[in-house]
Amino acid sequence: MIINYNSLSQKTIGQVVTEHPELVKIFMQYEVDFCCGGDRSLEEAINRDTDEIEAIKKALTVTLADAFQVPLNGRSINLSSLSDAELIEKIVKTHHAYLRETLPEISELLFKLLNVHSENHPELFEVHRIFGGLKTELEGHLIKEEKQLFPALLARQVGLETLILTLESEHDGAGDALHKLTELTNHFKVPKDGCKTYELVYEKLKNLVADMYMHVHTENNILFKRVKGE
Ligand SMILES: [Fe+2]
Ligand SMILES: [Fe+2]
């Protein structure tokens, strides 16, 4: 079956994000609310008065085609086809490496932003505080995965359920923080008096949200499910 905008339009946006986290970056780009109004259909969620609708549909279809390329043998390449070791390598080399680089960068930039703009934008105190908490939580989380879960999983150890439950609840906590950041910043919209740093940090936060969706999806819905035998 070909997956494109039309085949997804009647699903709820919440469902679409779960099944296709690669689309989050498009939703972020066009400020489609996929967190709170999760029960609306995709068609309703992207509905707006401008001709942007066509651009959104096109971007969704292109992104879906990229993620689900069908090579010669007709087998679609997706994350589920990777072995545990390949999946773990991908998680560590892409998502974890990305977080190690971007979290300190965003932290430094947000502190600068707070210094210059918090007088006119007091919401930045809350953005700074929530991001700080998220950064701390995620750093501990990465280490738990890399030092505890992944080696145990590769060694085929049993009894990993409790650890997985903890990690999943940390994913939920990170998701909540990212939703709050999206709301507080009005979908990372730079205010009129914003400067280059403002633009840069909001762009980086937007990318962080999109990457975290793919990251958590890969862990919760593919890797962890294998361990749980689902
Ligand atoms: Fe991870
Ligand atoms: Fe994780």
XYZ file of C-alpha atoms and ligand atoms in Angstrom:
232
model
C 0.000 0.000 0.000
C 1.258 3.462 -0.819
C 1.296 5.695 2.224
C 0.619 9.306 1.379
C -1.390 12.212 2.686
C -4.689 10.815 1.395
C -4.276 7.458 3.087
C -3.721 9.185 6.443
C -6.075 12.175 6.239
C -8.927 10.604 8.247
C -6.723 9.213 11.019
C -6.392 11.285 14.173
C -3.324 13.463 14.285
C -2.274 11.640 17.479
C -2.350 8.325 15.617
C -0.468 9.787 12.657
C 2.329 11.068 14.904
C 2.653 7.690 16.621
C 2.816 5.779 13.361
C 4.877 8.346 11.452
C 7.037 10.371 13.845
C 9.087 11.493 10.834
C 6.191 13.875 10.074
C 6.641 15.815 13.309
C 9.210 18.081 11.678
C 6.606 19.123 9.079
C 3.986 19.727 11.767
C 6.488 21.857 13.653
C 7.386 23.786 10.528
C 3.751 24.653 9.784
C 2.698 25.016 13.422
C 0.181 22.214 13.260
C -0.833 21.389 16.805
C -0.213 17.675 17.279
C 0.146 17.673 21.059
C -3.059 19.006 22.545
C -5.655 18.622 19.814
C -4.576 15.007 19.261
C -8.117 13.736 18.614
C -8.758 15.762 15.488
C -8.276 14.100 12.122
C -5.157 14.997 10.170
C -7.393 16.770 7.646
C -8.946 18.933 10.380
C -5.634 19.580 12.065
C -3.978 21.065 8.983
C -7.071 22.993 7.900
C -6.475 26.728 7.512
C -7.589 29.570 5.275
C -4.440 29.987 3.285
C -3.010 28.069 0.350
C -0.467 26.685 2.802
C -2.680 23.587 3.008
C -1.394 22.387 -0.354
C 2.203 22.984 0.707
C 1.621 20.988 3.884
C 0.039 18.065 2.015
C 2.939 18.060 -0.403
C 5.562 18.177 2.350
C 3.839 15.319 4.198
C 3.713 13.169 1.096
C 7.369 13.834 0.208
C 8.511 13.032 3.748
C 6.494 9.819 3.814
C 7.985 8.744 0.495
C 11.502 9.420 1.802
C 10.926 7.383 4.941
C 9.346 4.436 3.186
C 11.299 4.012 0.005
C 10.430 0.872 -1.818
C 13.589 -0.597 -3.337
C 13.786 -3.148 -6.171
C 12.695 -6.191 -4.235
C 9.580 -4.384 -3.078
C 10.592 -4.472 0.562
C 10.162 -1.179 2.342
C 13.121 -0.077 4.388
C 12.051 0.826 7.846
C 13.430 0.676 11.324
C 11.661 -2.574 12.143
C 13.855 -4.422 9.672
C 17.047 -3.625 11.624
C 18.519 -6.105 14.101
C 18.741 -5.148 17.795
C 22.437 -4.343 17.443
C 21.853 -2.207 14.332
C 18.979 -0.403 15.990
C 21.032 0.341 19.108
C 23.920 1.561 16.999
C 21.575 3.858 15.106
C 20.058 5.230 18.326
C 23.446 5.936 19.879
C 25.148 7.323 16.775
C 22.283 9.532 15.654
C 19.922 10.464 18.477
C 22.248 10.210 21.479
C 25.160 11.877 19.693
C 22.808 14.634 18.581
C 21.569 15.228 22.153
C 25.128 15.328 23.510
C 25.877 18.112 21.052
C 22.655 20.098 21.052
C 21.658 20.116 24.748
C 24.710 22.124 25.927
C 24.421 24.435 22.896
C 20.762 25.231 23.575
C 21.479 25.639 27.266
C 24.161 28.235 26.612
C 22.047 30.108 24.069
C 18.989 30.167 26.336
C 21.050 31.679 29.117
C 22.167 34.438 26.739
C 18.569 34.973 25.652
C 17.433 35.239 29.252
C 20.069 37.848 29.915
C 19.066 40.072 26.996
C 15.337 39.489 26.467
C 13.696 38.402 29.716
C 12.719 41.961 30.597
C 10.329 42.102 27.649
C 9.665 38.366 27.545
C 9.282 37.059 31.075
C 8.068 33.684 29.752
C 11.736 33.004 28.976
C 12.333 32.275 32.674
C 9.939 29.343 32.433
C 11.409 28.206 29.095
C 14.883 28.301 30.633
C 13.745 26.432 33.757
C 11.890 23.687 31.899
C 14.704 23.211 29.428
C 17.221 22.963 32.289
C 15.164 20.194 33.883
C 14.770 18.400 30.580
C 18.511 18.548 29.892
C 19.380 17.096 33.293
C 16.798 14.329 32.964
C 17.856 13.411 29.439
C 21.537 13.246 30.318
C 20.861 10.719 33.059
C 18.504 8.865 30.756
C 21.086 8.475 27.976
C 23.601 7.033 30.397
C 21.067 4.537 31.784
C 20.371 3.346 28.264
C 23.996 3.187 27.179
C 25.480 1.688 30.347
C 22.600 -0.448 31.577
C 19.883 -1.312 29.099
C 21.698 -1.613 25.776
C 24.575 -3.854 26.977
C 22.111 -6.054 28.902
C 19.874 -6.292 25.894
C 22.729 -7.272 23.601
C 23.858 -9.879 26.132
C 20.303 -11.281 26.044
C 19.831 -10.758 29.768
C 16.362 -11.314 31.131
C 14.481 -9.330 33.759
C 14.803 -5.942 32.096
C 11.118 -5.032 32.508
C 11.551 -2.711 35.502
C 14.355 -0.801 33.833
C 12.271 -0.454 30.684
C 9.300 0.856 32.672
C 11.541 3.510 34.217
C 12.925 4.527 30.845
C 9.442 4.705 29.330
C 8.211 6.931 32.109
C 11.256 9.160 31.558
C 10.235 9.371 27.892
C 6.781 10.538 29.008
C 8.367 13.155 31.249
C 10.528 14.420 28.392
C 7.459 14.513 26.117
C 5.584 16.647 28.656
C 8.496 19.065 28.915
C 8.705 19.365 25.123
C 4.951 20.054 24.906
C 5.272 22.753 27.541
C 8.169 24.348 25.674
C 6.131 24.281 22.451
C 3.190 25.992 24.176
C 5.245 28.556 26.090
C 7.041 29.672 22.940
C 3.871 29.657 20.855
C 5.307 26.947 18.612
C 8.755 28.518 18.701
C 7.573 31.709 17.050
C 10.294 34.351 17.331
C 8.796 37.663 18.587
C 9.146 40.802 16.481
C 11.846 42.198 18.743
C 13.751 38.898 18.646
C 17.375 38.793 17.543
C 19.554 36.227 15.736
C 20.136 34.305 18.955
C 16.389 34.112 19.475
C 15.974 32.665 15.972
C 18.819 30.230 16.438
C 17.705 28.863 19.778
C 14.072 28.486 18.685
C 15.201 26.688 15.540
C 17.327 24.362 17.654
C 14.452 23.700 20.046
C 12.168 22.894 17.122
C 14.699 20.395 15.794
C 15.040 18.925 19.267
C 11.292 18.236 19.441
C 11.289 16.563 16.019
C 14.356 14.452 16.795
C 13.026 13.376 20.171
C 9.852 12.098 18.540
C 11.836 9.821 16.230
C 14.130 8.786 19.076
C 11.367 7.869 21.523
C 9.376 6.178 18.782
C 12.366 3.996 17.865
C 12.859 2.981 21.489
C 9.277 2.621 22.748
C 7.603 1.189 19.679
C 10.382 -0.940 18.218
C 13.280 -1.778 20.526
C 11.493 -1.932 23.892
C 8.571 -3.850 22.422
C 10.977 -6.533 21.276
C 12.327 -6.901 24.808
C 8.808 -7.108 26.182
C 7.981 -9.713 23.537
C 5.095 -7.640 22.166
Fe 17.721 6.901 23.794
Fe 15.226 6.756 25.702
